Coordinates of C-alpha atoms in Angstrom, one line a residue:
M1 CA -7.1 16.8 -7.6
K2 CA -10.4 17.0 -5.9
I3 CA -12.2 13.7 -5.3
T4 CA -15.7 13.4 -3.9
P5 CA -17.6 10.2 -3.1
H6 CA -19.9 8.9 -5.8
K7 CA -23.1 6.9 -5.5
D8 CA -24.5 4.2 -7.7
A9 CA -28.2 5.0 -8.2
G10 CA -30.5 2.2 -7.2
S11 CA -27.9 0.1 -5.5
S12 CA -29.0 -1.8 -2.4
S13 CA -25.6 -1.3 -0.9
D14 CA -25.4 2.5 -1.2
G15 CA -25.0 2.9 2.5
A16 CA -22.0 0.5 2.8
L17 CA -20.5 2.0 -0.4
E18 CA -20.7 5.6 1.0
E19 CA -19.3 4.5 4.3
S20 CA -16.3 2.8 2.7
Q21 CA -15.7 5.8 0.6
L22 CA -15.8 8.0 3.6
W23 CA -13.2 5.8 5.4
A24 CA -10.9 6.1 2.4
L25 CA -11.3 9.8 2.1
E26 CA -10.6 10.3 5.8
A27 CA -7.4 8.2 5.5
Y28 CA -6.3 10.1 2.4
A29 CA -6.9 13.5 4.2
S30 CA -5.0 12.4 7.3
A31 CA -2.1 11.0 5.2
S32 CA -1.9 14.2 3.2
R33 CA -1.6 16.2 6.4
A34 CA 1.1 13.9 7.6
L35 CA 3.1 14.6 4.4
I36 CA 3.1 18.3 5.2
R37 CA 4.2 17.8 8.8
S38 CA 7.1 15.4 8.1
K39 CA 10.6 16.6 8.5
T40 CA 12.6 13.5 7.4
P41 CA 11.8 10.8 4.8
Q42 CA 11.5 8.2 7.5
A43 CA 9.0 10.4 9.4
L44 CA 7.1 10.9 6.2
I45 CA 6.7 7.2 5.5
E46 CA 5.8 6.3 9.1
Q47 CA 3.4 9.2 9.6
V48 CA 1.6 8.5 6.3
C49 CA 1.3 4.8 7.1
Q50 CA 0.0 5.6 10.5
A51 CA -2.6 8.0 9.2
I52 CA -3.9 5.3 6.9
T53 CA -4.2 2.6 9.6
E54 CA -6.1 4.9 12.0
K55 CA -9.1 4.4 9.7
H56 CA -11.3 1.3 9.6
P57 CA -10.9 -1.2 7.9
Y58 CA -7.2 -0.6 7.1
L59 CA -5.1 -2.9 9.3
I60 CA -1.6 -2.4 8.1
A61 CA 0.2 0.0 5.7
W62 CA 3.8 -0.2 4.7
M63 CA 6.1 1.3 2.1
G64 CA 8.9 -0.6 0.4
L65 CA 12.0 0.5 -1.5
V66 CA 12.6 -1.2 -4.8
M67 CA 16.3 -2.4 -4.8
N68 CA 18.5 -3.3 -7.7
D69 CA 20.4 -6.0 -5.9
P70 CA 20.7 -9.5 -7.4
E71 CA 17.6 -10.7 -5.5
K72 CA 15.6 -7.7 -6.6
T73 CA 14.6 -7.1 -3.0
I74 CA 11.8 -4.9 -1.9
K75 CA 13.0 -3.4 1.4
I76 CA 10.4 -2.3 3.9
L77 CA 11.1 1.3 4.9
G78 CA 8.3 1.8 7.4
V79 CA 5.2 0.0 8.6
S80 CA 2.2 1.0 10.7
G81 CA -0.8 -0.8 12.3
S82 CA -1.7 -1.8 15.8
V83 CA 1.0 -3.3 18.0
V84 CA -0.2 -6.8 17.0
T85 CA -0.8 -6.3 13.3
R86 CA 2.5 -4.5 12.8
D87 CA 4.2 -7.8 13.4
Y88 CA 2.9 -9.2 10.1
A89 CA 5.7 -7.5 8.3
K90 CA 8.5 -8.7 10.5
G91 CA 10.7 -11.2 8.8
I92 CA 8.9 -11.2 5.5
T93 CA 11.1 -11.4 2.4
L94 CA 9.8 -9.7 -0.7
S95 CA 11.1 -9.4 -4.2
W96 CA 10.0 -8.1 -7.6
D97 CA 11.8 -10.9 -9.5
S98 CA 9.1 -12.8 -11.5
E99 CA 11.1 -16.1 -11.1
R100 CA 11.1 -16.0 -7.3
E101 CA 8.2 -17.3 -5.1
D102 CA 8.4 -14.2 -3.0
G103 CA 8.0 -12.1 -6.1
Q104 CA 4.5 -13.3 -6.9
G105 CA 2.7 -11.2 -4.4
P106 CA 1.0 -7.8 -5.0
A107 CA 4.2 -5.8 -4.3
G108 CA 6.2 -7.7 -6.9
Q109 CA 3.4 -7.6 -9.4
S110 CA 3.0 -3.8 -9.2
V111 CA 6.7 -3.1 -9.4
R112 CA 7.0 -5.2 -12.6
S113 CA 3.8 -3.8 -14.2
G114 CA 4.1 -0.3 -13.0
E115 CA 0.4 -0.5 -12.1
T116 CA -1.8 -0.8 -9.1
T117 CA -2.4 -4.4 -8.0
V118 CA -5.5 -5.4 -6.0
L119 CA -6.2 -8.7 -4.3
R120 CA -9.9 -8.5 -3.5
D121 CA -9.8 -11.6 -1.3
I122 CA -6.6 -13.3 -0.1
L123 CA -8.5 -16.5 0.6
T124 CA -9.1 -17.1 -3.1
D125 CA -6.2 -15.4 -4.8
K126 CA -3.5 -18.0 -5.7
N127 CA -0.8 -15.4 -6.0
F128 CA -1.0 -14.8 -2.2
L129 CA -0.7 -18.4 -1.2
R130 CA 2.8 -18.0 0.2
W131 CA 1.5 -15.4 2.8
R132 CA -2.1 -16.6 3.2
D133 CA -1.8 -18.5 6.5
R134 CA 0.2 -15.6 8.0
A135 CA -2.2 -13.0 6.8
Q136 CA -5.2 -14.8 8.2
K137 CA -3.7 -14.7 11.7
Y138 CA -3.9 -10.9 11.5
G139 CA -7.4 -10.7 10.1
I140 CA -6.3 -9.6 6.6
R141 CA -8.7 -10.2 3.7
S142 CA -7.8 -7.8 0.9
V143 CA -4.6 -5.9 -0.2
V144 CA -3.7 -3.1 -2.6
S145 CA -0.2 -2.4 -3.8
I146 CA 0.4 1.0 -5.4
P147 CA 3.6 1.7 -7.3
V148 CA 5.4 5.0 -6.6
H149 CA 7.0 6.4 -9.7
Y150 CA 9.9 8.7 -10.0
R151 CA 11.5 9.7 -13.3
K152 CA 9.6 6.9 -15.1
N153 CA 10.9 4.2 -12.7
V154 CA 9.0 2.4 -9.9
T155 CA 11.1 3.3 -6.9
C156 CA 8.8 2.3 -4.1
V157 CA 5.5 0.6 -3.4
L158 CA 2.8 1.5 -0.9
L159 CA 0.8 -1.5 0.4
V160 CA -2.4 -1.3 2.4
Y161 CA -4.1 -4.3 4.0
A162 CA -7.8 -4.3 5.0
S163 CA -9.9 -6.5 7.2
T164 CA -12.7 -6.9 4.7
P165 CA -12.8 -8.5 1.3
G166 CA -13.3 -6.2 -1.7
A167 CA -12.2 -3.1 0.4
F168 CA -10.6 -1.4 -2.6
D169 CA -13.0 -0.3 -5.3
A170 CA -12.4 2.3 -8.0
Y171 CA -13.0 5.3 -5.7
E172 CA -10.6 4.0 -3.0
L173 CA -8.0 3.2 -5.6
R174 CA -8.1 6.7 -7.0
L175 CA -7.5 8.1 -3.5
F176 CA -4.5 5.9 -2.7
E177 CA -3.0 6.4 -6.2
S178 CA -3.3 10.2 -5.6
L179 CA -1.6 9.7 -2.3
A180 CA 1.2 7.8 -3.9
D181 CA 1.9 10.8 -6.2
E182 CA 2.1 13.1 -3.1
I183 CA 4.4 10.6 -1.4
T184 CA 6.7 10.6 -4.5
A185 CA 7.0 14.4 -4.4
G186 CA 7.7 14.4 -0.6
L187 CA 10.4 11.7 -0.8
A188 CA 12.0 13.3 -3.8
K189 CA 12.2 16.6 -1.9
F190 CA 14.4 14.7 0.7
G191 CA 16.5 13.2 -2.0
L192 CA 15.7 9.6 -1.0
F193 CA 15.7 8.1 -4.4
E194 CA 19.1 9.5 -5.4
E195 CA 20.6 8.4 -2.1
K196 CA 19.3 4.8 -2.3
G197 CA 20.0 4.3 -6.0
S198 CA 16.8 2.4 -6.4
G199 CA 14.7 1.7 -9.4
G200 CA 12.6 -1.0 -10.9

């Protein structure tokens, strides 16, 4: 799918809009190249996440595997960001169980709904309260969680955290959703989903 930046005529923020779209397009292009180069599923995940976080304003990117254990765990498979921001994901527990507190975040929401979940500002979104203080320490202001579908099941989620509120508008979401489709194809090629027995 070919995606080109769009422009809202008459908008006073056209410059900022075009710049944010360019960041997203560059991240998408770099991640797509990483998919081609990857030789293992772990390398694929790490290289895609790294490609995303090389572009401003994306601070952290990680991919989680949807597990069918009793806790309905979301297991982080790979994370990228600066040496400092990468630590955000260390020790975090995540679930897609609607009854659990750690299942209320964007990852859990997108696994349950099968749709992209966007938190435009973590400072005002009540569903992110559990992680808000931690996220603020790393400069995070907005988050997107994109479900990765395989054979009609949500098998993984791709999360991207940005340093600016409202970083993920329609154009950016289309790019990251397209990237999720490419990631699915790449991981399926390595047989990751069959090996892990995941599904949501």
